[in-house]
Short mmCIF file of N, CA and C in Angstrom, two decimals:
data_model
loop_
_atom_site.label_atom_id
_atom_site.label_comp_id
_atom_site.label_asym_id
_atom_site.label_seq_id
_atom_site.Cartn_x
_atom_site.Cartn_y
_atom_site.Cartn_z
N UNK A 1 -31.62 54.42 -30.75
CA UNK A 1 -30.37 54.55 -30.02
C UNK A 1 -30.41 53.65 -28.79
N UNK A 2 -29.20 53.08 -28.59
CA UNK A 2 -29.19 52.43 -27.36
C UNK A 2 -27.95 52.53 -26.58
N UNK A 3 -27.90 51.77 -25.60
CA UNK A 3 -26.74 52.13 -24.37
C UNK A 3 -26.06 50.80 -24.28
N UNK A 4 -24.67 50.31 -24.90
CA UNK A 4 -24.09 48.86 -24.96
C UNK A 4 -23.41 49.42 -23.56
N UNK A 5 -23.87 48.58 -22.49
CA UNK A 5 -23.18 48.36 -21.42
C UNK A 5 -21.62 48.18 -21.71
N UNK A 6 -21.49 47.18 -22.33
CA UNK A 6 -19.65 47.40 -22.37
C UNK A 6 -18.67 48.28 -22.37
N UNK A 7 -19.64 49.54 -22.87
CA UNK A 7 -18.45 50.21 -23.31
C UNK A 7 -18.11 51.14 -22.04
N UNK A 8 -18.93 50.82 -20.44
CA UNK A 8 -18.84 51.35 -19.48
C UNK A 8 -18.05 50.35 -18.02
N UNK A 9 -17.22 50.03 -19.14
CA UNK A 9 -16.26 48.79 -18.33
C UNK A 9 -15.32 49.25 -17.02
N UNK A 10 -14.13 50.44 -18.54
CA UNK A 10 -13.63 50.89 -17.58
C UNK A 10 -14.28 51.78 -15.90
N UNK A 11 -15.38 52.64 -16.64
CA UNK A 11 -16.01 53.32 -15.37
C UNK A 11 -16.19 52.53 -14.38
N UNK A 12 -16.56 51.39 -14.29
CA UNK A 12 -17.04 50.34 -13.15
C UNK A 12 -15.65 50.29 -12.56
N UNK A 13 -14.63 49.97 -13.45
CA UNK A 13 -13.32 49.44 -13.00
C UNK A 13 -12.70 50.83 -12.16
N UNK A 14 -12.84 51.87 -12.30
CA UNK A 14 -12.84 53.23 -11.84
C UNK A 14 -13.24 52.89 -10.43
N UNK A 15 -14.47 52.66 -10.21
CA UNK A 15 -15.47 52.90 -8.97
C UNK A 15 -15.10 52.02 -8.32
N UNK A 16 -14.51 50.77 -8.76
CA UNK A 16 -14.44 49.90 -7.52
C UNK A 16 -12.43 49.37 -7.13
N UNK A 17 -12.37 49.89 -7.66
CA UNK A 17 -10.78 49.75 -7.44
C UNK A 17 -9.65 51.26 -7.72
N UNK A 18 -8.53 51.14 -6.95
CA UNK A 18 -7.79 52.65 -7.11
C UNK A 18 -7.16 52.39 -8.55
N UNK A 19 -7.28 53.66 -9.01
CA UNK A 19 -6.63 53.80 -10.32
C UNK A 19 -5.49 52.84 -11.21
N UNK A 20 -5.94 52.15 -12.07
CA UNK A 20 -5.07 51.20 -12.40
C UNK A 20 -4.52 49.66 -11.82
N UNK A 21 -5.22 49.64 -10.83
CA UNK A 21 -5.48 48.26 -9.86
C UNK A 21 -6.41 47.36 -10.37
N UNK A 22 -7.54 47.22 -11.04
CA UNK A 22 -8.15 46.37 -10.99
C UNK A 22 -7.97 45.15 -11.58
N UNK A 23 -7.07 44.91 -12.47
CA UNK A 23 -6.74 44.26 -12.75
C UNK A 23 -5.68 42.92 -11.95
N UNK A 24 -5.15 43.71 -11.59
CA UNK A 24 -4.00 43.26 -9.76
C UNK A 24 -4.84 42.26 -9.19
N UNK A 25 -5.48 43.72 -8.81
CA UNK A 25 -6.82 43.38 -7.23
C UNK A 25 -8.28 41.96 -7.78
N UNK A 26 -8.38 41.87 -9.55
CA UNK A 26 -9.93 40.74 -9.75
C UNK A 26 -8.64 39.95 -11.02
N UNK A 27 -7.51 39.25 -11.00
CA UNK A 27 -7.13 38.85 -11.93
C UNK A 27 -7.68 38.13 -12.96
N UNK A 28 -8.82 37.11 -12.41
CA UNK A 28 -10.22 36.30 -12.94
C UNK A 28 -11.05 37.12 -13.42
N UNK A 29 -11.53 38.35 -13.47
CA UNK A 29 -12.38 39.04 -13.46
C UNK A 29 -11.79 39.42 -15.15
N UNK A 30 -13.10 39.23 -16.18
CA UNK A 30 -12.64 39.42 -17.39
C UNK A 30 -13.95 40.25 -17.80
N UNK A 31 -13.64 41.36 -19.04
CA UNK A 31 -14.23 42.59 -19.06
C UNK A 31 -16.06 41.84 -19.32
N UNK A 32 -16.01 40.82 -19.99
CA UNK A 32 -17.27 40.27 -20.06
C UNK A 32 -18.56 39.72 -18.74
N UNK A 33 -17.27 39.84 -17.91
CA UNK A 33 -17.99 39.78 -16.45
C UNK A 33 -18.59 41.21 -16.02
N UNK A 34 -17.78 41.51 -16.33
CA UNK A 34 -17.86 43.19 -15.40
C UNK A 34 -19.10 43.89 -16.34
N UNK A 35 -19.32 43.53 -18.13
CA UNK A 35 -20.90 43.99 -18.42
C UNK A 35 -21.96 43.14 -18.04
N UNK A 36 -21.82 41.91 -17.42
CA UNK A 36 -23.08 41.29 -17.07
C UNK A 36 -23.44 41.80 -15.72
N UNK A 37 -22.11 42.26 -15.31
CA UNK A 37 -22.65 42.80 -14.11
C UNK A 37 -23.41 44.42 -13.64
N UNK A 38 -22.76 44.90 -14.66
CA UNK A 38 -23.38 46.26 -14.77
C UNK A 38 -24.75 46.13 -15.62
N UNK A 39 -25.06 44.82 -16.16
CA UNK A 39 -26.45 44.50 -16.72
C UNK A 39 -27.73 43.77 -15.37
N UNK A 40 -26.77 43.32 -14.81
CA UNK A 40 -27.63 42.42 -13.08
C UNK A 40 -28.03 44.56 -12.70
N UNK A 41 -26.95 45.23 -12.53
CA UNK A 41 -27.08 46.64 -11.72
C UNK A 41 -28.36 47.04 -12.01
N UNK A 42 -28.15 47.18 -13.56
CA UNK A 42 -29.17 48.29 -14.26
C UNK A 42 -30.53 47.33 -13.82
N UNK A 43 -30.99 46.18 -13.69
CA UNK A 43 -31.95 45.20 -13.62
C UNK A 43 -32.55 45.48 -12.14
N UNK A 44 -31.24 45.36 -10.96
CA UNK A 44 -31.89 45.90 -9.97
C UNK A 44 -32.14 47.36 -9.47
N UNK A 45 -31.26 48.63 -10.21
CA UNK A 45 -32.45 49.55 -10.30
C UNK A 45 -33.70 49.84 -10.76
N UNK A 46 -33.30 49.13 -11.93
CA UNK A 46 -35.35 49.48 -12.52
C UNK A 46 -36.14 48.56 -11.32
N UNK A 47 -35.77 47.28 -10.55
CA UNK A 47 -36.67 46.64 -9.42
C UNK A 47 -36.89 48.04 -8.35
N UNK A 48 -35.79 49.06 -8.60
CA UNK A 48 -36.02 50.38 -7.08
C UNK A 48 -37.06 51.02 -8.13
N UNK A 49 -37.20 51.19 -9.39
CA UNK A 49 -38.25 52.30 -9.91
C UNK A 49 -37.47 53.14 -10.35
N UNK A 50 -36.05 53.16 -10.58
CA UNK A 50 -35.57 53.68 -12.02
C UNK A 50 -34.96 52.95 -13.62
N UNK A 51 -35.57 53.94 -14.32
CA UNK A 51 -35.48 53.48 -15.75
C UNK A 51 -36.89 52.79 -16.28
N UNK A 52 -38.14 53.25 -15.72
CA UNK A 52 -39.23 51.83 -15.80
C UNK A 52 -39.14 52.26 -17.66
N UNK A 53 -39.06 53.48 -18.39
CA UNK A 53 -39.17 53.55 -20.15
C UNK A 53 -37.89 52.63 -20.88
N UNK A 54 -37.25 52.08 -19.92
CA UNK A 54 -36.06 51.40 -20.68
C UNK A 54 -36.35 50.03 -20.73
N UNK A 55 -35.45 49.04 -21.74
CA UNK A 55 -35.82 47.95 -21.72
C UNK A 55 -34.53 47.31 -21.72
N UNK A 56 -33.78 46.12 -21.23
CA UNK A 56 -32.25 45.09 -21.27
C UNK A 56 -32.54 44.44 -22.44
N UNK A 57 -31.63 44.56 -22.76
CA UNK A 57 -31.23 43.01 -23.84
C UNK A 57 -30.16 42.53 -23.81
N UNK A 58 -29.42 41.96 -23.35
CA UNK A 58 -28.23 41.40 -22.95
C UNK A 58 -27.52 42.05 -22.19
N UNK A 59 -26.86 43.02 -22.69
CA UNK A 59 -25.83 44.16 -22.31
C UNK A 59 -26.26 45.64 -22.79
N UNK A 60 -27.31 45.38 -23.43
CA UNK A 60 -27.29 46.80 -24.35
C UNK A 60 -29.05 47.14 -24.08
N UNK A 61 -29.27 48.59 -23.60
CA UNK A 61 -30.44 49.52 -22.99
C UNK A 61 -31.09 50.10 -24.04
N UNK A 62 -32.13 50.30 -23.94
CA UNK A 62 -32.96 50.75 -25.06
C UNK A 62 -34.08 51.36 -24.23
N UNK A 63 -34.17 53.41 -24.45
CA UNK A 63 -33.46 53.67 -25.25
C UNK A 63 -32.16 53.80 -24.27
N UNK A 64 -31.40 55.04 -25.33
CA UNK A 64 -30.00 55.26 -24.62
C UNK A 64 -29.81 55.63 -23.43
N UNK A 65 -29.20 55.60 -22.59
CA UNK A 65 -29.28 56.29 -20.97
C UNK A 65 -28.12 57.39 -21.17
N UNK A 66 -28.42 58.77 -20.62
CA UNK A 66 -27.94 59.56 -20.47
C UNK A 66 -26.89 59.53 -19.44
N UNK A 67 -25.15 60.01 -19.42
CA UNK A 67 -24.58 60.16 -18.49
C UNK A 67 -24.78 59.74 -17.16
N UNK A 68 -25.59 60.69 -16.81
CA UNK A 68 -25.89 60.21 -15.34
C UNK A 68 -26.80 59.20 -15.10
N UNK A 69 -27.34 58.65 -16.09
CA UNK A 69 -28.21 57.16 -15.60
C UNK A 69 -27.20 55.99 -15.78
N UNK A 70 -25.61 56.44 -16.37
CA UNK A 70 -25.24 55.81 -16.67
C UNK A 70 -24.35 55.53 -15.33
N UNK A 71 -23.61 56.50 -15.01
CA UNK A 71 -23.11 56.72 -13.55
C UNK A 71 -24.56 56.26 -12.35
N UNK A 72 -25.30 56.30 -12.30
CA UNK A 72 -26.00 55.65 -11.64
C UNK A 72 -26.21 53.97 -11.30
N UNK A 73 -26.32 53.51 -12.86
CA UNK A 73 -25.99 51.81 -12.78
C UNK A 73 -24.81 51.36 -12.74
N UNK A 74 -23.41 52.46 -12.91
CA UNK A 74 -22.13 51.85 -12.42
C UNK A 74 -22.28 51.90 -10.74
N UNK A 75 -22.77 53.23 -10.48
CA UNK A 75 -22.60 53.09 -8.94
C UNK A 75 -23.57 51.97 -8.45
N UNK A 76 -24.66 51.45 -8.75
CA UNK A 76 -25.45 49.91 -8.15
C UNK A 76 -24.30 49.58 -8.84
N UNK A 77 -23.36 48.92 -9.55
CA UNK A 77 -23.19 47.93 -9.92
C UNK A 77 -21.63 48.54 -8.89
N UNK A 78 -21.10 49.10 -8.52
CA UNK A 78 -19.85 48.96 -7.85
C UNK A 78 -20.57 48.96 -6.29
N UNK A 79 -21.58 48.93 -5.77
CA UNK A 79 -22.17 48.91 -4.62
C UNK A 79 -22.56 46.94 -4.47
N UNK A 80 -22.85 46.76 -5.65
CA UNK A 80 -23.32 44.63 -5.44
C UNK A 80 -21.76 44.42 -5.21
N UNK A 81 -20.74 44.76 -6.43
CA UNK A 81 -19.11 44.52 -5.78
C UNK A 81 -18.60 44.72 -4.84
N UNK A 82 -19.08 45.73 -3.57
CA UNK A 82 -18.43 46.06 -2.42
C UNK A 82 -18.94 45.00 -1.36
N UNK A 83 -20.53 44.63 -1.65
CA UNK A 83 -21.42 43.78 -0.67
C UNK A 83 -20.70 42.44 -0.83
N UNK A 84 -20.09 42.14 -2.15
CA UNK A 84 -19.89 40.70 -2.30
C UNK A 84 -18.28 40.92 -1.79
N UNK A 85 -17.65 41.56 -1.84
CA UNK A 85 -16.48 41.92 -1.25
C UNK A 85 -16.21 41.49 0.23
N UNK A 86 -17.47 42.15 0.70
CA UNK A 86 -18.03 42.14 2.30
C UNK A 86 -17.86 40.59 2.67
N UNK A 87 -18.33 39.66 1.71
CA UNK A 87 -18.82 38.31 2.03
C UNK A 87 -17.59 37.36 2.02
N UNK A 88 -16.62 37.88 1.28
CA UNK A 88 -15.50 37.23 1.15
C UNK A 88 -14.00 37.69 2.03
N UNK A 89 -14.36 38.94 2.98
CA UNK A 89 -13.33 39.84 3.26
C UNK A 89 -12.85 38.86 4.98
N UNK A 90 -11.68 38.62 4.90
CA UNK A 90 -11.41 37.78 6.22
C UNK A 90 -10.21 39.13 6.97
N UNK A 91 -11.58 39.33 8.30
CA UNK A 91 -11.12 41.06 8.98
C UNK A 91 -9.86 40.38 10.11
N UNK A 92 -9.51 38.90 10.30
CA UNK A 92 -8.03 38.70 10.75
C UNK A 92 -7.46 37.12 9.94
N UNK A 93 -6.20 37.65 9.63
CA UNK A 93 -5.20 36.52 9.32
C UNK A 93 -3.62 36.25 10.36
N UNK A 94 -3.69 34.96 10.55
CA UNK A 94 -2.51 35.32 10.79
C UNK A 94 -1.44 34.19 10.75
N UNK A 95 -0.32 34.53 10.30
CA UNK A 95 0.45 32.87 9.38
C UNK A 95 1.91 32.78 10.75
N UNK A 96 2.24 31.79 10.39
CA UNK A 96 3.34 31.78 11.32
C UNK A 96 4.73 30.28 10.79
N UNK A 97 5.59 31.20 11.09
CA UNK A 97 6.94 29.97 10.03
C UNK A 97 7.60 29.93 10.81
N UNK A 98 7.66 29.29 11.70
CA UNK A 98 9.08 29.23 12.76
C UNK A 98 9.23 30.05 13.58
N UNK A 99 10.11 31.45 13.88
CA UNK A 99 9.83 32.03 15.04
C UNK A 99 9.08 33.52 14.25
N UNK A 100 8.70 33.20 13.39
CA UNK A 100 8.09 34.36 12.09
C UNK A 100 6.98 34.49 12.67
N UNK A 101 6.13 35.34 12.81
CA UNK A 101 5.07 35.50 12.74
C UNK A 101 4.50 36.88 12.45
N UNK A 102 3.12 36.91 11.62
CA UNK A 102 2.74 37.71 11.05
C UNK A 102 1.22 38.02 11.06
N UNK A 103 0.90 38.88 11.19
CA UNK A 103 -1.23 38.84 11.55
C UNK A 103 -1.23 40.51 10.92
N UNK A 104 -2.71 40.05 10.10
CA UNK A 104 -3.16 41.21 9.51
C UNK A 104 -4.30 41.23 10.64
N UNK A 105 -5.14 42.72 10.72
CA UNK A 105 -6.52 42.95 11.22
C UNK A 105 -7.15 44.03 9.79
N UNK A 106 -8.18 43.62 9.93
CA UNK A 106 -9.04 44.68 8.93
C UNK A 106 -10.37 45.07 9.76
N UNK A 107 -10.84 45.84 9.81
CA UNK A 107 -11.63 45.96 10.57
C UNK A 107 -13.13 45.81 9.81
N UNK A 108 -13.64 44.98 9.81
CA UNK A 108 -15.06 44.88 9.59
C UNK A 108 -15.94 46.04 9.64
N UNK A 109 -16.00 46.16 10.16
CA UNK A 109 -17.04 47.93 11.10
C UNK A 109 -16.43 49.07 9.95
N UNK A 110 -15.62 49.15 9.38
CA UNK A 110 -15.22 50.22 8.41
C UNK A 110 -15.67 50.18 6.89
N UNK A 111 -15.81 48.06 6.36
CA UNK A 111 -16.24 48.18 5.36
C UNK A 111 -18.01 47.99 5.20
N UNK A 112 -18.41 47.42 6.48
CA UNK A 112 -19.89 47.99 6.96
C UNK A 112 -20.40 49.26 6.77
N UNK A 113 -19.82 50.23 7.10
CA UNK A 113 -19.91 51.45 6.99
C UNK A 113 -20.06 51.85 5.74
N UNK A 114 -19.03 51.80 5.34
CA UNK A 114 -18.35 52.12 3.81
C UNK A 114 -19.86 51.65 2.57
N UNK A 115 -20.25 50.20 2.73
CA UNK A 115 -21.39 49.73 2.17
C UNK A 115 -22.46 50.40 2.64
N UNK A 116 -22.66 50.95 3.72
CA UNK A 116 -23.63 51.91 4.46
C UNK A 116 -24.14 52.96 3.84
N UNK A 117 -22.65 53.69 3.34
CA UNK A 117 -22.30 55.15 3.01
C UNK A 117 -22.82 54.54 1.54
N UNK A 118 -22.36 53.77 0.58
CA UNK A 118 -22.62 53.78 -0.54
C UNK A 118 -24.07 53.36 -0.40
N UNK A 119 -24.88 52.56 0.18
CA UNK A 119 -26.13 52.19 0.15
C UNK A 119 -27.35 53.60 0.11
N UNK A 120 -26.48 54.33 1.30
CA UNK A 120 -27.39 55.96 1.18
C UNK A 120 -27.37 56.57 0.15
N UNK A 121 -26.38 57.03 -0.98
CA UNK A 121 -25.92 57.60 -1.95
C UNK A 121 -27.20 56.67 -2.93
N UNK A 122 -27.04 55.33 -3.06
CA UNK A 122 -27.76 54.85 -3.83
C UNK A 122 -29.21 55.33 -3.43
N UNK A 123 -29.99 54.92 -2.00
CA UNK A 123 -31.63 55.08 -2.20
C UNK A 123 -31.42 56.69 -2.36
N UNK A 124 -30.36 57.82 -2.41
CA UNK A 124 -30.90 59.23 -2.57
C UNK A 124 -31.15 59.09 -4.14
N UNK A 125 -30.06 58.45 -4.73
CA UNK A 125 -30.37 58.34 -5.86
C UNK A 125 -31.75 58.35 -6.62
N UNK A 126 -31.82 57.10 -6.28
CA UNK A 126 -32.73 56.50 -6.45
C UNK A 126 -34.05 57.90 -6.05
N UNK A 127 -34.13 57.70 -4.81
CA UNK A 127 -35.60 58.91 -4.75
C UNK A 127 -35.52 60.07 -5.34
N UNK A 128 -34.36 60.47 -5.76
CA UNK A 128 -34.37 62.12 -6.87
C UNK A 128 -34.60 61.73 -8.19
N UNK A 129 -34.50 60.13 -8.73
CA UNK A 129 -34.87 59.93 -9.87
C UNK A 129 -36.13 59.67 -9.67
N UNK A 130 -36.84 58.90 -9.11
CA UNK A 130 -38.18 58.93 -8.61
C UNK A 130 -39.05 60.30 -8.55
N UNK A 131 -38.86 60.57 -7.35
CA UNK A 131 -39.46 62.57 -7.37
C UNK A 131 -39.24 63.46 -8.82
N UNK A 132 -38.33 63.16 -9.39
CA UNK A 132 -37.98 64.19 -10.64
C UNK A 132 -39.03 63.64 -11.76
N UNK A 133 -39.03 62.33 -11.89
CA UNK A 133 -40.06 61.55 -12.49
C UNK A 133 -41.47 62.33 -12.53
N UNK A 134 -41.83 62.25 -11.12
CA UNK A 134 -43.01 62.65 -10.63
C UNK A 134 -43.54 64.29 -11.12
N UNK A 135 -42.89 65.04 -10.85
CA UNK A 135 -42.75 66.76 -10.91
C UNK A 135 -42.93 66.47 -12.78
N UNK A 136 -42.27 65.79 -13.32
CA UNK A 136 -42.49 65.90 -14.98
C UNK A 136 -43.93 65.67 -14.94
N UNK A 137 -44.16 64.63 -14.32
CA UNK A 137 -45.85 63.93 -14.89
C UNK A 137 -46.71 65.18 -14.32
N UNK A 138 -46.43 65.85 -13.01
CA UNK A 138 -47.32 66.61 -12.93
C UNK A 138 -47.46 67.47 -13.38
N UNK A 139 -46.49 68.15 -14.09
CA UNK A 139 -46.36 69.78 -15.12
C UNK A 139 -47.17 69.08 -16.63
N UNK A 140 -46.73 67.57 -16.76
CA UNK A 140 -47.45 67.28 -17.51
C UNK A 140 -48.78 67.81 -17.85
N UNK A 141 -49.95 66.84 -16.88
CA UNK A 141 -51.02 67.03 -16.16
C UNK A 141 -51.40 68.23 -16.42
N UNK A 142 -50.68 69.08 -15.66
CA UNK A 142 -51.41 70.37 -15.18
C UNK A 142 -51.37 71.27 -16.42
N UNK A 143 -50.57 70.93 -17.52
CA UNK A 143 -50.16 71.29 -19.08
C UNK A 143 -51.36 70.86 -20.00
N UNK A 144 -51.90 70.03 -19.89
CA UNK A 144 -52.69 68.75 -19.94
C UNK A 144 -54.24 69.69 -20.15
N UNK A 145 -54.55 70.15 -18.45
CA UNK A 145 -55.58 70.58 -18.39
C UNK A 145 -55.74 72.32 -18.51
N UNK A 146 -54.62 72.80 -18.81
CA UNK A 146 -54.18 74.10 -19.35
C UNK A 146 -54.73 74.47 -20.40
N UNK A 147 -54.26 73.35 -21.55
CA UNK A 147 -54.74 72.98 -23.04
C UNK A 147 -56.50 72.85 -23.03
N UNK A 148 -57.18 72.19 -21.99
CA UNK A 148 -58.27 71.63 -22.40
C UNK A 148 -59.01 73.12 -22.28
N UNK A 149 -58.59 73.56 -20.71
CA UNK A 149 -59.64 74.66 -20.65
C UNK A 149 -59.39 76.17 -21.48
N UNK A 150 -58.19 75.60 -22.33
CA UNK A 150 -58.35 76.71 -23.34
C UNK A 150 -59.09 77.02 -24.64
N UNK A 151 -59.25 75.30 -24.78
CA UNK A 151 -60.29 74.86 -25.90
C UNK A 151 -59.37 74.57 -26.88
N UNK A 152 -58.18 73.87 -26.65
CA UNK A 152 -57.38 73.06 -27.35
C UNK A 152 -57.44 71.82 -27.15
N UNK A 153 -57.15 70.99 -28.13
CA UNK A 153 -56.71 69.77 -28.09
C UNK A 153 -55.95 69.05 -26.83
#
């Protein structure tokens, strides 16, 4: 069994844009982008130390990832979209036509934050998949040497 990234398109498109926008908001942005990118995600969580039993192959995980590992590499992968967002986001404009004039402000400091807030969500992530990891291997273990000193296998 395996996990074809694609078919977790829309979810990404969910996470990083309001309902039914994304298309509006990335007009360039074509669904084949959006699984390489949720394939870069899943690549740099296993670099944090989740998923190390899984393996990439293009778009598609082996083995399958469960729900929430799956919601996990959409959320890295709508967290690299907010950072690169960050890089391109101009926090004043302002145009002017004759006695017209017009100026946006965005405030920088809010989508700082915002990448902040999602960056925490991610390393908790990340360390409850880690620690939960851990607590298996040790019931393992301690299962392990349960067996021996019973005079089992």
């Amino acid at each position: 069994m395996f996990t074809d990234l694609t078919d977790h398109v829309d979810r990404f498109k969910r996470e990083v844009a309001p309902l039914g926008q994304f298309e509006s908001l990335n007009p360039e942005v074509f669904d084949s982008d959006v699984a390489w990118s949720l394939a870069d995600a899943f690549g740099e969580a296993q670099m944090m130390g989740m998923f190390p039993a899984h393996t990439l192959d293009g778009t598609d995980v082996s083995p399958a990832l469960s729900p929430r590992e799956v919601s996990a590499v959409v959320a890295f992968a709508g967290a690299r979209h907010l950072r690169n967002q960050l890089f391109e986001a101009e926090t004043r404009s302002k145009y002017e036509a004759g006695p017209v004039l017009y100026e946006v402000e965005r405030s920088a400091a809010l989508l700082r934050d915002l990448l902040k807030a999602t960056l925490d969500k991610l390393k908790r992530v990340v360390d409850d998949d880690v620690a939960s990891r851990r607590v298996l291997n040790e019931v393992y273990v301690i299962d392990a040497y349960a067996l021996r000193s019973a005079g089992l296998p």
